[in-house]
Every structure is written in structure tokens, then in C-alpha cells.
Short mmCIF file of C-alpha atoms in Angstrom, two decimals:
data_model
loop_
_atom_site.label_atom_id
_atom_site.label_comp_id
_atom_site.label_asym_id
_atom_site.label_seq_id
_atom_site.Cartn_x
_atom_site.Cartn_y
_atom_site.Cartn_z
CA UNK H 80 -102.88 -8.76 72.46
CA UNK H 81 -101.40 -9.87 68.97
CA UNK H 82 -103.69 -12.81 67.33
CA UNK H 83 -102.26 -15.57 64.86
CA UNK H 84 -104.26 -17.28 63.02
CA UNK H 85 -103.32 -20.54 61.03
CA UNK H 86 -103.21 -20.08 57.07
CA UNK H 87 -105.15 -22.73 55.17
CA UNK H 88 -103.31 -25.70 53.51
CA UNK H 89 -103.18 -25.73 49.31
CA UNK H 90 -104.58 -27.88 47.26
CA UNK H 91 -102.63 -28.83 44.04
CA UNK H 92 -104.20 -29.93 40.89
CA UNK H 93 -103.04 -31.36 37.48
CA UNK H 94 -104.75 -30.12 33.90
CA UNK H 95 -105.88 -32.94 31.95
CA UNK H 96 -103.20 -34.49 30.10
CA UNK H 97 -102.63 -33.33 26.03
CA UNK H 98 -101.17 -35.90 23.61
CA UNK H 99 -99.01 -33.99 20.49
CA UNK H 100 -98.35 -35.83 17.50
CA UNK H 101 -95.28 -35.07 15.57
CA UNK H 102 -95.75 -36.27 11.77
CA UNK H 103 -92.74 -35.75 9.02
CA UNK H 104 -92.91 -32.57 6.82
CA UNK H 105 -93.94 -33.96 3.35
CA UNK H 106 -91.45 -34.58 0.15
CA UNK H 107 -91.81 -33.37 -3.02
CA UNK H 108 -89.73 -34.17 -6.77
CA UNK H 109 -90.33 -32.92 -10.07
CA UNK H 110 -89.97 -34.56 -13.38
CA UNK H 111 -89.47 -32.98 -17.06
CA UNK H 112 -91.51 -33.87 -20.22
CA UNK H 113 -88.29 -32.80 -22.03
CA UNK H 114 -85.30 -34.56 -21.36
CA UNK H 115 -82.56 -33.41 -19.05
CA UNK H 116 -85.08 -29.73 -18.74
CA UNK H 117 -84.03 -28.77 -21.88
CA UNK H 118 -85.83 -25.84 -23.28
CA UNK H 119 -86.86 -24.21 -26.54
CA UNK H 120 -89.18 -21.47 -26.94
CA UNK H 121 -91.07 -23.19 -30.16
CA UNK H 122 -92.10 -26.08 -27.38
CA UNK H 123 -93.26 -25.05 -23.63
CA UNK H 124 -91.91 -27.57 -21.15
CA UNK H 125 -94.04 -29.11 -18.15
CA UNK H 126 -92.88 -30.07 -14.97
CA UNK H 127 -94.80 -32.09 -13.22
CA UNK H 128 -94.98 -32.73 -8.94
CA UNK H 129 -94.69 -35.96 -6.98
CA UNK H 130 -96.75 -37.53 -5.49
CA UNK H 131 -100.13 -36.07 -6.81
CA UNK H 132 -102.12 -35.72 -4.34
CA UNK H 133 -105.45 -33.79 -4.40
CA UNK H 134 -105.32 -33.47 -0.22
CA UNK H 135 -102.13 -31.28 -0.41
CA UNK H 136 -101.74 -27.43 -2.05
CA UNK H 137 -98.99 -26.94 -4.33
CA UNK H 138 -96.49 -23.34 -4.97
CA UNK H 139 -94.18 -23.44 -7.95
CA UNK H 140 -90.99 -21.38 -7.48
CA UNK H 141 -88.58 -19.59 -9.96
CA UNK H 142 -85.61 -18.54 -8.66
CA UNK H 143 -86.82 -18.70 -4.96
CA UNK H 144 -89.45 -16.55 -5.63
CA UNK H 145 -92.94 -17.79 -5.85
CA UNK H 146 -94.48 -17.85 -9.34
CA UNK H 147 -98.32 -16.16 -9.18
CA UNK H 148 -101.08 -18.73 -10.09
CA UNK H 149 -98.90 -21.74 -9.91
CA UNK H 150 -100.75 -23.47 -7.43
CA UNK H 151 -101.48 -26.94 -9.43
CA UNK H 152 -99.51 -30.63 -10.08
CA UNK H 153 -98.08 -29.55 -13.20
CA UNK H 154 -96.82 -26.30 -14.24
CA UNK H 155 -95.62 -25.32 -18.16
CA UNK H 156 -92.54 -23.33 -18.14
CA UNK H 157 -92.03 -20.65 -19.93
CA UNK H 158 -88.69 -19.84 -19.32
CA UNK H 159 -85.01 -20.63 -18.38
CA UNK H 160 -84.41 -20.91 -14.74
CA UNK H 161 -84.10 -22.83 -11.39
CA UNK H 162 -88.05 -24.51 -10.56
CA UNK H 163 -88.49 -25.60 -7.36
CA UNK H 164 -92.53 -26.94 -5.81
CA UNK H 165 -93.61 -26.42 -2.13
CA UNK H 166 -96.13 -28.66 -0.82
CA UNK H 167 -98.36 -28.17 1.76
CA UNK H 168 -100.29 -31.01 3.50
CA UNK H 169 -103.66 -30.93 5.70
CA UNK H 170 -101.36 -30.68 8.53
CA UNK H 171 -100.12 -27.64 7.73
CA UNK H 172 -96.58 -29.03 7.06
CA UNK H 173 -94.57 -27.52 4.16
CA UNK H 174 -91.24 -29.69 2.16
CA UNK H 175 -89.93 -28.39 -0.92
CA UNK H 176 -88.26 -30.38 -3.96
CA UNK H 177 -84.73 -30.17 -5.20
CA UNK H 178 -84.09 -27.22 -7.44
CA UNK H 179 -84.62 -28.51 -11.09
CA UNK H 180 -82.58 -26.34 -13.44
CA UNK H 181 -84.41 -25.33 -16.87
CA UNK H 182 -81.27 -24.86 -19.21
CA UNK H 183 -81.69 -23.44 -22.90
CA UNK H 184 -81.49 -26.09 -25.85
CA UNK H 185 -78.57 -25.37 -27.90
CA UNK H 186 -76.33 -27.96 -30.64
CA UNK H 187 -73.60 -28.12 -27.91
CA UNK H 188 -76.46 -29.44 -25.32
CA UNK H 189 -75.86 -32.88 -27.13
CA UNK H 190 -72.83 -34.67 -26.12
CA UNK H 191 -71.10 -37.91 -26.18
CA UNK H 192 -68.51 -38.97 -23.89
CA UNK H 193 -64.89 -39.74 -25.03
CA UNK H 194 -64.44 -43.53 -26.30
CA UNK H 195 -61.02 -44.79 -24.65
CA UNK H 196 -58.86 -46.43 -26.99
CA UNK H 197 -59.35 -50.27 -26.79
CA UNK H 198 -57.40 -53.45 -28.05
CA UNK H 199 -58.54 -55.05 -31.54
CA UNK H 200 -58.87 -58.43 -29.45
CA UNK H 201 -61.00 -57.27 -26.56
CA UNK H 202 -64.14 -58.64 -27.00
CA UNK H 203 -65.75 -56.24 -23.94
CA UNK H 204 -68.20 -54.04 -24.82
CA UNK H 205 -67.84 -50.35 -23.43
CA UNK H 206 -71.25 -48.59 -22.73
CA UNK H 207 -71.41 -45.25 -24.79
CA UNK H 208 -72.97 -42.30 -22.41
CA UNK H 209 -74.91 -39.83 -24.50
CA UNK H 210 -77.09 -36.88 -23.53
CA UNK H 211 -79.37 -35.85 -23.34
CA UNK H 212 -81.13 -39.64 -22.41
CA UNK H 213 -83.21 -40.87 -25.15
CA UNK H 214 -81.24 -40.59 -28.14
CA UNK H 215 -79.88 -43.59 -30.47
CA UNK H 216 -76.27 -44.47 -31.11
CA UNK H 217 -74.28 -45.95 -34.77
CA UNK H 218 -71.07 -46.45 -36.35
CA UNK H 219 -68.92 -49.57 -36.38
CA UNK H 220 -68.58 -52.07 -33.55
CA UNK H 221 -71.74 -50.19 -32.31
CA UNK H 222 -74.97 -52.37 -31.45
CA UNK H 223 -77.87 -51.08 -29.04
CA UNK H 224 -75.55 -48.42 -26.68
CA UNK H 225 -72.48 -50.39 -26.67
CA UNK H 226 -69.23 -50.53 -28.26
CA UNK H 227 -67.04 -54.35 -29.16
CA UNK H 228 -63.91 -52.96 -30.43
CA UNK H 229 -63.29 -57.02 -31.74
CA UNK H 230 -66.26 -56.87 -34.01
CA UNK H 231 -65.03 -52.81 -35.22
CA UNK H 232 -61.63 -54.16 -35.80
CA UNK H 233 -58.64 -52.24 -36.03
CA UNK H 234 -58.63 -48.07 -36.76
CA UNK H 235 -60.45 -45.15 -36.14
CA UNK H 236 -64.10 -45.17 -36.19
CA UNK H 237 -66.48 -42.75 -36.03
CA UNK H 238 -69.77 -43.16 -33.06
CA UNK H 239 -72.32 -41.32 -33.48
CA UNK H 240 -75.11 -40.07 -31.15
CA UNK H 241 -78.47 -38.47 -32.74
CA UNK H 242 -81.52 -37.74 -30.56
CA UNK H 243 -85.03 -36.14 -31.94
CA UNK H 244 -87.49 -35.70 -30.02
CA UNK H 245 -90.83 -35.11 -31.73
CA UNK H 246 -92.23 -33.71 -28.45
CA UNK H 247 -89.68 -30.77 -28.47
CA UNK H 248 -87.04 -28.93 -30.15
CA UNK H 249 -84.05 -31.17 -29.08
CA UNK H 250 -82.78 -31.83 -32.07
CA UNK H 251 -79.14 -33.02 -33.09
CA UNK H 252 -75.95 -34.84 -33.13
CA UNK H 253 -72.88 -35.74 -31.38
CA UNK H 254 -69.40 -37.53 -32.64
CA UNK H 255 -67.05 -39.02 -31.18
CA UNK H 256 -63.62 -41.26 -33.05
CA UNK H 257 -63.02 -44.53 -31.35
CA UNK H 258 -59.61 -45.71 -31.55
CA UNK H 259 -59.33 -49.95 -32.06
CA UNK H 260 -55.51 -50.68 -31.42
CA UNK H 261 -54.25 -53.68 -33.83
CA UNK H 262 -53.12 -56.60 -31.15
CA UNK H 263 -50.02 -57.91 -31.54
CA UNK H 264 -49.94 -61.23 -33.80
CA UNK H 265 -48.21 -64.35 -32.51
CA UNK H 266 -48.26 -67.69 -33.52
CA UNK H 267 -46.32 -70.36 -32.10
CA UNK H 268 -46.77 -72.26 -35.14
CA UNK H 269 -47.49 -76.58 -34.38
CA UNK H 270 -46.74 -78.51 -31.56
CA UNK H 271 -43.01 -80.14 -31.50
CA UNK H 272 -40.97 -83.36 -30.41
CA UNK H 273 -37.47 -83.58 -29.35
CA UNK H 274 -35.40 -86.58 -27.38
CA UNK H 275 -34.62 -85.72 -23.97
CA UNK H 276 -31.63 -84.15 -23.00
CA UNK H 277 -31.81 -81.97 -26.56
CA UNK H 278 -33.56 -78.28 -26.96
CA UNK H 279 -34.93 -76.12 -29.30
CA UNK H 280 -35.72 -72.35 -30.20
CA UNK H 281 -39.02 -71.37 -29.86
CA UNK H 282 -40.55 -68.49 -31.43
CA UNK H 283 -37.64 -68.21 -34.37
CA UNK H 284 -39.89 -66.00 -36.79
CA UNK H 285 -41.67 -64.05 -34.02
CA UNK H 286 -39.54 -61.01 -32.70
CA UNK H 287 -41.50 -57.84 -33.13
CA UNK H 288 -39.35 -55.75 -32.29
CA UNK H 289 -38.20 -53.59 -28.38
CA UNK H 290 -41.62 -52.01 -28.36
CA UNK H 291 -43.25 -55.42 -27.43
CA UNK H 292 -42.33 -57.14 -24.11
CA UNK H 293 -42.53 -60.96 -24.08
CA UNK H 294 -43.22 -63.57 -21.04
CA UNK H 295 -43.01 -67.07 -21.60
CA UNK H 296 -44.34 -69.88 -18.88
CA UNK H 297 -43.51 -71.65 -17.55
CA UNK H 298 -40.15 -70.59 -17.09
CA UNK H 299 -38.70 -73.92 -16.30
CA UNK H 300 -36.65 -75.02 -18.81
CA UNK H 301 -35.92 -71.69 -20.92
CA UNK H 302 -32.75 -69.90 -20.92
CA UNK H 303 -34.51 -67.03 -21.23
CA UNK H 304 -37.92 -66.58 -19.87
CA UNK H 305 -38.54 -62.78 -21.65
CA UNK H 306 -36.91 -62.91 -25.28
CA UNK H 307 -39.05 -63.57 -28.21
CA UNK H 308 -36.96 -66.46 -28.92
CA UNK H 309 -35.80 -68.45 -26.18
CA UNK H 310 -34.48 -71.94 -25.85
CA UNK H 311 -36.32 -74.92 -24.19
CA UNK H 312 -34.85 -77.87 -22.28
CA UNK H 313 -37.43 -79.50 -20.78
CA UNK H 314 -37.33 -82.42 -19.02
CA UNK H 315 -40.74 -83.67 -19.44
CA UNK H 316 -43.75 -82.56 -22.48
CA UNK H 317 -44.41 -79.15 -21.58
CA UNK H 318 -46.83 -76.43 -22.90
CA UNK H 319 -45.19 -73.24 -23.35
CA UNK H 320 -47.10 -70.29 -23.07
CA UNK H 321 -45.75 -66.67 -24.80
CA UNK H 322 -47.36 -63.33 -23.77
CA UNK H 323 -46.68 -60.31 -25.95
CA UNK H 324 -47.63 -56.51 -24.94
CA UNK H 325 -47.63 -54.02 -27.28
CA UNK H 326 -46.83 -50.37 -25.85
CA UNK H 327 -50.30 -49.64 -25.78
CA UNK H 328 -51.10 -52.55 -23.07
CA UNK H 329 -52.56 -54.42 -25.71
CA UNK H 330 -51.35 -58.44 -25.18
CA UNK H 331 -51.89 -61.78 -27.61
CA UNK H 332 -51.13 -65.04 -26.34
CA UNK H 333 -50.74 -68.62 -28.41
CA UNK H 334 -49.06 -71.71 -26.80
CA UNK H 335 -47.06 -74.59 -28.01
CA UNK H 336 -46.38 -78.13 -26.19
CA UNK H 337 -42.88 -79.29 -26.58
CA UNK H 338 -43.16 -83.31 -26.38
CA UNK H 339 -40.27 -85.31 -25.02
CA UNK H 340 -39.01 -88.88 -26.66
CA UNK H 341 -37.09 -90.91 -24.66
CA UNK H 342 -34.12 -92.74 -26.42
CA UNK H 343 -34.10 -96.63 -26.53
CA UNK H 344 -32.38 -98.35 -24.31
CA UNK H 345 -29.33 -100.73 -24.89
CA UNK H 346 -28.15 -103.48 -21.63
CA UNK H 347 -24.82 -104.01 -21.56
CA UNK H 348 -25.19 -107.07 -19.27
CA UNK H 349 -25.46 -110.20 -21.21
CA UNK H 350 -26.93 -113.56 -20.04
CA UNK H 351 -26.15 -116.74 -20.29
CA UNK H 352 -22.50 -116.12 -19.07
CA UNK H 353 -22.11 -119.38 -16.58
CA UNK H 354 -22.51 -116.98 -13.94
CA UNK H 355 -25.19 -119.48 -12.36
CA UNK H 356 -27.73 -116.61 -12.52
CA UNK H 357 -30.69 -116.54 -15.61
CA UNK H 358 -28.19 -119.12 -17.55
CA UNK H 359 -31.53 -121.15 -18.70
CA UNK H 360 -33.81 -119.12 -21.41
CA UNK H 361 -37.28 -121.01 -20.79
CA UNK H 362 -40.00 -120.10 -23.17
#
């Protein structure tokens, strides 16, 4: 005779539950005590890592590959090259900085970007851009790091850009010519009145010439709205208002109000006639 016998029932269970934490790898920058990491053998450069933190470990990196000893905040470079700091905090969780790039000083490290040509009339001030940061600008039309080509006037000026920095080698200068463009010169001379129905020329001594382009407004009333010397017909006091452009894009502007008289006027009905009508003058 076979015998079955009935197999006992299991009994699940559950562990106790575990809670995991998930925190952000730490970030990491570096700063220069020499602007733009520019460096000279005469002068060691430091780079310093941010944030400080005495609870997290620190591993400077040349190149990718870790530098022996480098293990604190600051580290004083020695050489040209891409720097880069790991940091480690009590979690165990690494982030790296940006590579900062170490470049060798050199005259040509100093530079000043191009001045655009401007307009003797533009009272704007362009910002002059010199590296590396820190240095001081001069030269005509030149106050603080900007450029007012009005107060420069007309020509070809020479900006200048120096920088020394007592804490390193970078030492120099940088040129650049600024161009002012002369504006063109109009004047409209004083304001005029004319009786209605009559014109005049406007403008008479003020052609400059085909290189200019002129536009006069408003147009009403002018034979023709772009000559340097058109006529005006108006029908009521106008101002006039001429706009010449040089070929460089440089523009003046002056205006002129032309007035309008009107001309007496003469009846030619008489009273009294015996009409019947106003034949009594009553003062």
C-alpha cells in the first residue's frame, strides 16, 4: 500500500525595510591669482578650490593625471598646462571642476579688440575689451573703459591698453587706431516767410556732392523730397526737416520752418448802393 502524506504550508516573510538616500555628487571651480592663468616662471601661480571646505579631500590634476601631494585648497603651479581639482565629500561622492588652462605669458598675451569706426557726432560711448582683465585704458575720447568718438572728434586716434601687475610678470601693452568719421555739416541757415501761394529753394548753399543722400520731411509741399535743394510750396507754416548720409552711414540733421503770410484782402462789394440792404452806416 502506497502512503501520501500532506506537505506543510509556507510561511512567507518580509526583511525589514532599508531607506537609501541619494545626495548630488559635489561641485568644484578654481580661480587664478594671475589673471586669465597667465604664467611666468619668475612668479609661481596659485589656483585656488571652491568651496573650501575642511570636511571634503581635495586631488589636483595636470593633464588628467593626478599631481602627487596635491591634496590641499590651493595648489602653486609650476608649470604650463590644463589643472583640473577632484573633490571628495564624507559621502564618498567625487565632482571635478572645469579644466582651467595655464597658458605661458608672452607680449602678444595682451590684446585689445578692434575699435569700429564711429561718426564724429555720435555721442555713444563704445566699451573697449582688453585682456587680460585688470589693465587700464588712454588716448583721446577715452575716459574709464569707454570710448565717445564726439568728445575725440574727427581722425585717427590711437587707444591704448597697459596692464602691470605687481603680483606677476604680466607686463605690457596693446594699441589699437580708432577711426572718428567727420559728420556731414548742414545748416539750414534762419527760419523764413513767404505769402501763400509763392515758394522758395531751400538748402541753396548746401549740396555736398552724389556721395551724400538727402531726405527732407515732410514731403508735402517739395518738388523734390531727396535733392539738396528742393522747392517748398506749402500751404500752411511748416518745419522742414533735411537728413544727410554720408557714405559711411554717418547722418546730420538741422531744420527750418517756412512761415506763411496771407495777403490782405480787398471787397469788391460796396455799400450803401440803395440796394435796401446795410444802406445806413450807424456808429
Amino acid at each position: 500500500a502506497v502512503v501520501l502524506k500532506k506537505k506543510a504550508a509556507c510561511n512567507p516573510s518580509e526583511s525589514p525595510a532599508v531607506s537609501i538616500k541619494v545626495v548630488p555628487n559635489p561641485t568644484a571651480t578654481i580661480t587664478s591669482s594671475v589673471p586669465d592663468g597667465l604664467f611666468c616662471v619668475s612668479n609661481p601661480l596659485q589656483l585656488t578650490a571652491l568651496p573650501s571646505d575642511n570636511t571634503v579631500k581635495y586631488q589636483w590634476l595636470r593633464d588628467s593625471v593626478p599631481l602627487p601631494n596635491a591634496t590641499s585648497v590651493q595648489y602653486d603651479v609650476k608649470q604650463i598646462g590644463k589643472y583640473t581639482v577632484q573633490v571628495t565629500d564624507p559621502n564618498g561622492c567625487v565632482g571635478s571642476s572645469t579644466p582651467f588652462e595655464v597658458k605661458p605669458f608672452a607680449q602678444s598675451s595682451i590684446t585689445l579688440l578692434t575699435i569700429p569706426a564711429r561718426c564724429s557726432n555720435d555721442t555713444a560711448s563704445a566699451l573697449l575689451v582688453g585682456t587680460p582683465a585688470g589693465g587700464t585704458f588712454s588716448g583721446s575720447g577715452v575716459t574709464g573703459n569707454k570710448f565717445t568718438p564726439q568728445k575725440a572728434g574727427a581722425g585717427k586716434h590711437e587707444i591704448m591698453y597697459a596692464i602691470n601687475d605687481t603680483k606677476s610678470c604680466v607686463n605690457g601693452t596693446a594699441k589699437q587706431t580708432a577711426e572718428v568719421v567727420a559728420s556731414p555739416i548742414v545748416n539750414l541757415g534762419p527760419d523764413q516767410d513767404i505769402s501763400d501761394k509763392s515758394s522758395v529753394q531751400l538748402n541753396t548753399n548746401g549740396n555736398l556732392g552724389a556721395a551724400y543722400t538727402y531726405q527732407w520731411t515732410p514731403p508735402l509741399g517739395l518738388d523734390l523730397p531727396t535733392s539738396a535743394s528742393p522747392f517748398a510750396s506749402p500751404d500752411k507754416t511748416t518745419t522742414y526737416s533735411l537728413k544727410v548720409t554720408d557714405a559711411n552711414g554717418c547722418s546730420t540733421q538741422d531744420d527750418i520752418i517756412i512761415g506763411i503770410n496771407q495777403g490782405v484782402h480787398i471787397p469788391d462789394v460796396f455799400t450803401p448802393n440803395g440796394d435796401g440792404l446795410n444802406d445806413t452806416w450807424e456808429i
